[in-house]
Tab-separated table of C-alpha atoms in Angstrom:
chain	number	residue	atom	x	y	z
Y	1	MET	CA	21.610	-3.215	17.930
Y	2	ASN	CA	25.300	-4.498	18.088
Y	3	PRO	CA	26.792	-4.469	14.949
Y	4	SER	CA	28.260	-7.714	15.247
Y	5	PHE	CA	24.957	-9.893	14.475
Y	6	ASP	CA	24.862	-11.751	11.367
Y	7	LYS	CA	21.533	-10.829	10.713
Y	8	LYS	CA	20.026	-7.238	9.465
Y	9	ILE	CA	16.880	-5.374	9.745
Y	10	VAL	CA	16.564	-2.361	7.258
Y	11	ILE	CA	14.099	0.476	8.709
Y	12	LEU	CA	12.983	2.271	5.560
Y	13	ALA	CA	11.374	5.777	6.732
Y	14	THR	CA	9.160	7.850	4.373
Y	15	GLY	CA	7.466	10.183	7.133
Y	16	GLY	CA	4.176	10.256	8.735
Y	17	THR	CA	2.541	10.826	12.075
Y	18	ILE	CA	5.130	8.568	13.619
Y	19	ALA	CA	8.025	11.439	12.790
Y	20	GLY	CA	5.637	14.161	13.549
Y	21	ARG	CA	6.052	17.036	16.086
Y	22	ALA	CA	3.722	19.277	17.932
Y	23	ALA	CA	4.349	22.575	19.756
Y	24	ASP	CA	2.447	20.851	23.034
Y	25	ALA	CA	3.055	17.462	23.955
Y	26	ARG	CA	-0.608	17.129	25.109
Y	27	ASP	CA	-1.480	18.094	21.192
Y	28	ASN	CA	-2.374	14.722	19.288
Y	29	VAL	CA	-4.221	16.528	16.487
Y	30	ALA	CA	-3.117	20.077	15.121
Y	31	TYR	CA	0.769	18.532	14.852
Y	32	SER	CA	3.039	18.498	11.816
Y	33	ALA	CA	3.824	15.048	10.304
Y	34	ALA	CA	7.297	14.170	8.624
Y	35	GLN	CA	9.735	16.220	10.886
Y	36	VAL	CA	12.225	13.750	12.758
Y	37	GLY	CA	14.506	11.554	10.672
Y	38	VAL	CA	14.941	7.881	10.771
Y	39	GLY	CA	17.805	7.925	13.505
Y	40	GLN	CA	15.532	9.617	16.022
Y	41	LEU	CA	13.120	6.939	15.280
Y	42	LEU	CA	15.328	4.088	16.199
Y	43	SER	CA	16.838	6.059	19.525
Y	44	ALA	CA	13.316	6.451	20.712
Y	45	MET	CA	12.756	2.639	20.259
Y	46	PRO	CA	13.183	0.642	23.884
Y	47	PRO	CA	16.567	-1.319	23.347
Y	48	GLU	CA	14.749	-3.915	25.845
Y	49	GLY	CA	12.751	-6.994	23.554
Y	50	VAL	CA	15.098	-6.130	20.221
Y	51	PRO	CA	15.805	-9.349	18.480
Y	52	ASP	CA	19.152	-10.387	17.907
Y	53	VAL	CA	19.885	-8.522	14.865
Y	54	GLN	CA	21.640	-5.463	13.464
Y	55	LEU	CA	19.345	-2.348	12.936
Y	56	ALA	CA	20.119	0.088	9.968
Y	57	GLY	CA	18.008	3.130	8.944
Y	58	GLU	CA	17.477	4.844	5.831
Y	59	GLN	CA	15.263	7.943	4.868
Y	60	VAL	CA	13.626	7.042	1.618
Y	61	ALA	CA	11.244	10.282	1.953
Y	62	GLN	CA	9.690	12.583	4.417
Y	63	VAL	CA	6.219	13.242	3.729
Y	64	ASP	CA	2.685	13.452	5.178
Y	65	SER	CA	1.102	10.361	3.791
Y	66	LYS	CA	-2.087	12.134	2.710
Y	67	ASP	CA	0.587	13.528	0.179
Y	68	MET	CA	2.150	10.272	-0.837
Y	69	SER	CA	2.941	9.959	-4.438
Y	70	THR	CA	3.751	7.480	-7.011
Y	71	ALA	CA	7.045	8.871	-7.042
Y	72	VAL	CA	7.892	7.698	-3.537
Y	73	TRP	CA	6.453	4.556	-4.135
Y	74	TRP	CA	8.801	3.449	-6.966
Y	75	SER	CA	11.480	5.150	-4.854
Y	76	LEU	CA	10.353	2.791	-2.238
Y	77	LEU	CA	9.982	0.016	-4.368
Y	78	LEU	CA	13.400	-0.092	-5.467
Y	79	ARG	CA	14.887	0.267	-2.026
Y	80	CYS	CA	13.059	-2.694	-0.617
Y	81	ARG	CA	14.081	-4.612	-3.313
Y	82	PHE	CA	17.714	-3.559	-3.105
Y	83	TRP	CA	17.484	-4.677	0.658
Y	84	LEU	CA	15.659	-8.017	-0.142
Y	85	ASP	CA	18.343	-9.430	-2.165
Y	86	ASP	CA	21.272	-8.482	0.502
Y	87	PRO	CA	21.584	-11.697	2.022
Y	88	GLN	CA	22.409	-10.192	5.446
Y	89	VAL	CA	18.902	-8.780	5.647
Y	90	CYS	CA	16.400	-10.744	7.207
Y	91	GLY	CA	13.586	-8.403	6.938
Y	92	ILE	CA	12.486	-4.834	6.006
Y	93	VAL	CA	10.393	-2.198	8.418
Y	94	VAL	CA	8.820	0.782	6.761
Y	95	THR	CA	8.089	3.382	8.778
Y	96	HIS	CA	4.705	5.521	7.037
Y	97	GLY	CA	1.755	7.699	7.922
Y	98	THR	CA	-1.573	6.099	8.748
Y	99	ASP	CA	-3.646	8.064	5.858
Y	100	THR	CA	-2.219	5.920	3.076
Y	101	MET	CA	-0.924	3.179	4.835
Y	102	GLU	CA	-2.897	0.599	3.262
Y	103	GLU	CA	-2.213	1.914	-0.422
Y	104	THR	CA	1.479	1.416	0.025
Y	105	ALA	CA	0.965	-1.641	1.646
Y	106	TYR	CA	-0.780	-3.442	-1.276
Y	107	PHE	CA	1.303	-1.511	-3.754
Y	108	LEU	CA	4.362	-3.053	-2.096
Y	109	HIS	CA	2.518	-6.505	-2.013
Y	110	ALA	CA	1.587	-6.448	-5.623
Y	111	MET	CA	4.582	-5.127	-7.144
Y	112	LEU	CA	7.388	-7.468	-4.995
Y	113	ALA	CA	5.621	-9.744	-6.265
Y	114	LEU	CA	5.767	-8.933	-9.894
Y	115	ALA	CA	9.358	-7.544	-9.395
Y	116	GLY	CA	11.109	-10.863	-8.193
Y	117	GLY	CA	9.361	-12.010	-4.988
Y	118	CYS	CA	8.934	-11.149	-1.789
Y	119	ALA	CA	10.540	-14.206	0.258
Y	120	LYS	CA	11.257	-11.906	3.451
Y	121	PRO	CA	9.377	-9.813	5.838
Y	122	VAL	CA	8.449	-6.342	4.762
Y	123	VAL	CA	6.250	-4.756	7.345
Y	124	LEU	CA	4.863	-1.541	7.472
Y	125	THR	CA	3.933	0.776	10.998
Y	126	GLY	CA	3.394	4.031	11.973
Y	127	ALA	CA	1.795	5.898	14.862
Y	128	MET	CA	-1.548	7.713	15.613
Y	129	ARG	CA	0.301	9.970	18.299
Y	130	PRO	CA	3.328	12.133	16.881
Y	131	ALA	CA	6.751	11.778	18.195
Y	132	SER	CA	6.168	14.639	20.556
Y	133	ALA	CA	3.345	13.144	22.242
Y	134	LEU	CA	3.214	12.353	26.018
Y	135	VAL	CA	2.814	8.929	25.709
Y	136	PRO	CA	3.656	8.316	21.844
Y	137	ASP	CA	2.602	4.726	20.399
Y	138	GLY	CA	5.356	4.830	17.782
Y	139	PRO	CA	8.479	3.125	18.900
Y	140	GLN	CA	6.243	0.132	20.650
Y	141	ASN	CA	4.917	-0.009	17.124
Y	142	MET	CA	8.650	0.066	15.919
Y	143	LEU	CA	9.580	-2.149	18.056
Y	144	ASP	CA	6.648	-4.811	17.253
Y	145	ALA	CA	7.422	-4.391	13.665
Y	146	VAL	CA	11.197	-5.212	13.827
Y	147	VAL	CA	9.891	-8.487	15.992
Y	148	VAL	CA	7.491	-9.156	12.901
Y	149	ALA	CA	10.530	-8.774	10.431
Y	150	ALA	CA	12.737	-10.915	12.324
Y	151	ASP	CA	10.509	-13.685	11.801
Y	152	GLY	CA	11.045	-15.694	8.484
Y	153	ARG	CA	7.077	-16.806	9.153
Y	154	ALA	CA	5.890	-13.458	8.416
Y	155	ALA	CA	7.544	-13.421	4.744
Y	156	GLY	CA	5.296	-11.020	2.300
Y	157	VAL	CA	3.993	-7.607	3.142
Y	158	SER	CA	2.236	-6.829	6.394
Y	159	VAL	CA	0.843	-4.226	8.510
Y	160	VAL	CA	1.641	-4.064	12.170
Y	161	PHE	CA	-0.476	-1.978	14.408
Y	162	ALA	CA	-1.092	-1.884	18.051
Y	163	GLY	CA	0.022	-5.088	18.672
Y	164	GLN	CA	-1.964	-6.922	15.733
Y	165	VAL	CA	-0.506	-8.146	12.413
Y	166	HIS	CA	-2.453	-7.419	8.974
Y	167	GLY	CA	-2.268	-8.940	5.648
Y	168	ALA	CA	-1.656	-6.363	2.769
Y	169	ARG	CA	-4.692	-7.406	1.113
Y	170	GLU	CA	-7.447	-6.777	3.530
Y	171	VAL	CA	-5.959	-4.278	5.824
Y	172	HIS	CA	-7.651	-0.661	6.093
Y	173	LYS	CA	-7.692	2.174	8.261
Y	174	TRP	CA	-10.970	2.179	9.864
Y	175	HIS	CA	-10.506	4.682	12.934
Y	176	PRO	CA	-9.436	8.374	12.399
Y	177	TYR	CA	-7.897	8.888	16.190
Y	178	ARG	CA	-7.873	5.486	18.349
Y	179	LEU	CA	-4.724	3.769	18.687
Y	180	ASP	CA	-5.686	0.365	17.178
Y	181	ALA	CA	-6.627	2.338	13.731
Y	182	PHE	CA	-6.359	-0.700	11.495
Y	183	SER	CA	-8.591	-3.593	10.938
Y	184	SER	CA	-9.012	-6.415	8.322
Y	185	GLY	CA	-12.645	-6.800	8.829
Y	186	GLU	CA	-14.141	-10.139	9.212
Y	187	SER	CA	-10.870	-11.887	8.131
Y	188	GLY	CA	-9.216	-10.561	11.079
Y	189	PRO	CA	-5.458	-9.983	12.017
Y	190	VAL	CA	-2.638	-12.739	10.548
Y	191	GLY	CA	-1.298	-12.670	13.907
Y	192	VAL	CA	-0.377	-10.642	17.175
Y	193	VAL	CA	2.490	-9.522	18.881
Y	194	GLU	CA	2.859	-10.424	22.374
Y	195	GLU	CA	5.440	-9.721	25.084
Y	196	GLY	CA	8.413	-9.722	22.024
Y	197	ARG	CA	7.305	-12.784	20.145
Y	198	LEU	CA	4.932	-13.029	16.957
Y	199	ARG	CA	2.007	-15.641	17.283
Y	200	LEU	CA	0.304	-16.258	14.174
Y	201	LEU	CA	-3.524	-16.738	13.938
Y	202	HIS	CA	-3.689	-17.935	10.533
Y	203	GLY	CA	-2.279	-17.334	6.833
Y	204	PRO	CA	-2.785	-13.756	4.849
Y	205	ALA	CA	-6.380	-13.824	3.396
Y	206	GLY	CA	-6.114	-13.621	-0.610
Y	207	ASP	CA	-3.731	-14.891	-2.946
Y	208	ASP	CA	-0.035	-14.634	-2.859
Y	209	GLY	CA	1.168	-11.254	-4.239
Y	210	ALA	CA	-0.406	-9.936	-7.389
Y	211	ASP	CA	-3.778	-11.333	-7.237
Y	212	ILE	CA	-5.968	-8.963	-9.146
Y	213	LEU	CA	-3.269	-8.535	-11.708
Y	214	ALA	CA	-2.733	-12.467	-12.263
Y	215	ALA	CA	-6.214	-12.874	-13.717
Y	216	ARG	CA	-6.151	-9.560	-16.086
Y	217	ALA	CA	-2.676	-8.421	-16.958
Y	218	VAL	CA	-0.259	-9.878	-19.265
Y	219	ALA	CA	2.915	-11.063	-18.053
Y	220	VAL	CA	5.965	-8.689	-17.857
Y	221	PRO	CA	9.175	-9.541	-16.685
Y	222	ALA	CA	10.384	-9.107	-13.254
Y	223	GLU	CA	13.061	-6.689	-14.405
Y	224	HIS	CA	10.892	-4.710	-16.712
Y	225	TRP	CA	8.722	-3.520	-13.626
Y	226	LEU	CA	12.300	-2.427	-11.727
Y	227	ASP	CA	13.169	-0.685	-15.072
Y	228	LEU	CA	9.803	1.417	-14.532
Y	229	ALA	CA	10.691	2.306	-10.984
Y	230	ARG	CA	13.999	3.581	-12.129
Y	231	THR	CA	12.624	5.921	-14.761
Y	232	ASP	CA	10.010	6.865	-12.416
Y	233	ARG	CA	7.162	5.879	-15.108
Y	234	SER	CA	4.250	7.928	-15.083
Y	235	TRP	CA	1.114	6.005	-14.187
Y	236	PRO	CA	-2.251	5.547	-16.360
Y	237	ARG	CA	-4.795	8.023	-15.180
Y	238	VAL	CA	-7.252	5.996	-12.625
Y	239	GLU	CA	-9.935	8.110	-10.582
Y	240	ILE	CA	-12.527	7.252	-8.050
Y	241	VAL	CA	-16.034	7.951	-8.069
Y	242	THR	CA	-18.580	7.295	-5.299
Y	243	SER	CA	-22.139	5.920	-5.949
Y	244	HIS	CA	-24.643	7.437	-3.238
Y	245	ALA	CA	-28.042	8.604	-3.238
Y	246	GLY	CA	-29.086	11.008	-5.847
Y	247	ALA	CA	-25.898	10.235	-7.530
Y	248	ASP	CA	-25.634	10.662	-11.317
Y	249	GLY	CA	-22.906	10.817	-14.355
Y	250	TRP	CA	-21.644	14.192	-14.193
Y	251	LEU	CA	-18.509	13.752	-12.040
Y	252	VAL	CA	-17.791	11.180	-14.957
Y	253	GLU	CA	-18.497	13.600	-17.625
Y	254	ALA	CA	-16.542	16.419	-15.971
Y	255	MET	CA	-13.464	14.109	-15.811
Y	256	LEU	CA	-13.544	13.193	-19.378
Y	257	ALA	CA	-14.125	16.665	-20.573
Y	258	SER	CA	-11.296	17.520	-18.155
Y	259	ALA	CA	-8.649	15.097	-19.243
Y	260	GLN	CA	-9.688	16.040	-22.928
Y	261	ALA	CA	-9.328	19.664	-22.541
Y	262	GLN	CA	-5.834	19.080	-20.986
Y	263	GLY	CA	-4.890	16.366	-23.550
Y	264	GLU	CA	-4.718	13.795	-21.218
Y	265	THR	CA	-6.434	10.311	-21.097
Y	266	LEU	CA	-8.511	8.980	-18.055
Y	267	ARG	CA	-7.615	5.377	-18.736
Y	268	GLY	CA	-9.707	3.822	-15.835
Y	269	LEU	CA	-12.663	4.355	-13.314
Y	270	VAL	CA	-13.199	2.757	-10.117
Y	271	VAL	CA	-16.738	3.091	-8.391
Y	272	ALA	CA	-17.172	2.611	-4.773
Y	273	GLY	CA	-20.472	1.193	-4.954
Y	274	THR	CA	-23.444	0.809	-1.967
Y	275	GLY	CA	-23.428	-2.861	-0.520
Y	276	ASN	CA	-22.307	-5.616	-2.975
Y	277	GLY	CA	-21.306	-3.012	-5.511
Y	278	SER	CA	-24.410	-1.832	-6.689
Y	279	VAL	CA	-24.246	1.596	-8.549
Y	280	HIS	CA	-26.930	4.251	-8.748
Y	281	GLN	CA	-28.742	3.756	-12.221
Y	282	GLY	CA	-27.786	7.375	-13.212
Y	283	LEU	CA	-23.741	6.974	-12.568
Y	284	GLU	CA	-23.987	3.415	-14.267
Y	285	ALA	CA	-25.439	5.097	-17.139
Y	286	ALA	CA	-22.527	7.473	-17.417
Y	287	LEU	CA	-19.602	4.839	-16.874
Y	288	LEU	CA	-21.200	2.317	-19.136
Y	289	ARG	CA	-20.792	5.181	-21.694
Y	290	ALA	CA	-17.100	5.626	-20.423
Y	291	GLN	CA	-16.473	2.037	-21.202
Y	292	ALA	CA	-17.787	1.778	-24.604
Y	293	ALA	CA	-15.629	4.790	-25.221
Y	294	GLY	CA	-12.474	2.817	-23.843
Y	295	VAL	CA	-12.123	3.612	-20.546
Y	296	GLU	CA	-11.431	0.678	-18.170
Y	297	VAL	CA	-14.248	0.550	-15.241
Y	298	ARG	CA	-13.917	-1.427	-12.194
Y	299	ARG	CA	-16.880	-1.747	-9.495
Y	300	ALA	CA	-15.857	-1.813	-5.800
Y	301	SER	CA	-18.062	-1.547	-2.442
Y	302	ARG	CA	-18.063	1.276	0.166
Y	303	CYS	CA	-18.665	-1.657	2.726
Y	304	ALA	CA	-14.868	-2.016	4.367
Y	305	GLY	CA	-15.777	-4.915	6.422
Y	306	SER	CA	-15.933	-7.836	3.986
Y	307	ARG	CA	-15.309	-8.739	0.485
Y	308	MET	CA	-17.568	-8.291	-2.288
Y	309	VAL	CA	-19.025	-11.247	-3.727
Y	310	ALA	CA	-18.868	-11.125	-7.715
Y	311	ASN	CA	-22.178	-10.744	-9.651
Y	312	PRO	CA	-21.877	-12.188	-13.029
Y	313	ALA	CA	-25.060	-10.462	-14.183
Y	314	ALA	CA	-23.443	-7.284	-13.790
Y	315	ARG	CA	-22.658	-4.871	-16.530
Y	316	LEU	CA	-19.403	-3.485	-15.093
Y	317	PRO	CA	-16.168	-5.691	-14.054
Y	318	ASP	CA	-15.798	-6.157	-10.395
Y	319	GLY	CA	-12.329	-5.495	-8.683
Y	320	GLY	CA	-11.727	-8.913	-7.213
Y	321	GLY	CA	-13.161	-7.889	-3.862
Y	322	LEU	CA	-10.493	-5.320	-3.339
Y	323	SER	CA	-11.360	-1.930	-1.764
Y	324	PRO	CA	-11.631	1.024	-3.797
Y	325	VAL	CA	-8.633	2.572	-3.242
Y	326	LYS	CA	-6.827	-0.630	-4.107
Y	327	ALA	CA	-8.723	-1.755	-6.858
Y	328	ARG	CA	-7.635	1.409	-8.310
Y	329	ILE	CA	-3.762	0.597	-7.559
Y	330	ALA	CA	-4.616	-2.578	-9.145
Y	331	LEU	CA	-5.877	-1.575	-12.272
Y	332	MET	CA	-3.296	1.252	-12.672
Y	333	LEU	CA	-0.665	-1.626	-12.749
Y	334	GLU	CA	-2.720	-3.775	-15.169
Y	335	LEU	CA	-3.054	-0.836	-17.588
Y	336	LEU	CA	0.907	-0.155	-16.762
Y	337	ALA	CA	1.086	-3.873	-17.336
Y	338	ARG	CA	-0.128	-3.733	-20.901
Y	339	ASP	CA	1.625	-0.531	-21.718
Y	340	VAL	CA	4.753	-2.136	-21.246
Y	341	VAL	CA	4.081	-5.344	-23.528
Y	342	GLY	CA	2.722	-2.479	-26.311
Y	343	ALA	CA	5.648	-0.992	-26.085
Y	344	ALA	CA	8.000	-4.692	-26.192
Y	345	ASP	CA	5.861	-5.805	-29.176
Y	346	ALA	CA	6.582	-2.269	-31.008
Y	347	ALA	CA	10.245	-2.888	-30.441
Y	348	GLY	CA	10.512	-6.264	-31.208
Y	349	PRO	CA	11.959	-9.467	-29.140
Y	350	ALA	CA	14.929	-7.699	-28.140
Y	351	PHE	CA	13.476	-5.733	-25.428
Y	352	ARG	CA	12.488	-8.540	-23.419
Y	353	PRO	CA	15.391	-10.299	-21.762
Y	354	ALA	CA	16.163	-13.960	-22.210
Y	355	PRO	CA	14.241	-16.352	-19.961
């Protein structure tokens, strides 16, 4: 942590279990998340094994990640972009709650690619035990995340947890309690951290950044995405419904009616289908009606272990093999891109910066 080091890693703290406290050190369930500041997180990290870099901390938010909001996402994106543009900074670590870590990872994965690229490591990490636990897992996870953030081979967004490095596209939380709570399914981790060293196993699964958006969203200049973040632009409303035994169109119809009653517009729906994205006929009928009425619909799968295989005969488009929660983010960004270009067309050429 010597400030004379030439390179710097910035820790952006957002709260979560890693910053949690409980009244009893044996309690790893009934704790309060987001209680400990970034300075305390840094001081709890064992100094042994820290790479030869300067560490700096910044508190971006202090939330339980079950309550993560798009406003925090915009703020986090701007701070990541700010620090990535600093030539002294070699990487970023984001401390985050585990409940929605996979969503934030995919958001940053897509948005940093759209908003100027991500040629340095951005590493998310957290903990399954609060900071007050008898044996907290947060300090070791933070140390491993710093190791990865200091390694230029890990450029892009990843999740580091329990000694494993996961790509942002495939990672998902698979266990509600165990310390190794994250998995990348059949793709497996892209690397492991062993005794303070990163060992890469293979490259990240999937494409390099805004994979789904590249196929469906129109081009938007990078600075416009940052402008949206600076103004905390409201997101298109996209919801998730689940196909299951006995499913019908009640929930879809109820959401459409509720949006209309409140003067809102339901812009998109993602259906978490069974198996390879199959949808109960009763639910599918309602989704097809919504699609005909202008609602964008995407299919995903409830199966977390692998990607859904595209079915050309399906009447509802698939979400590119993303999980339901990530397909929702991709669809929101796709719709947002359309809105931005629509505004650009209305404003004329002056809206777009010179190439």
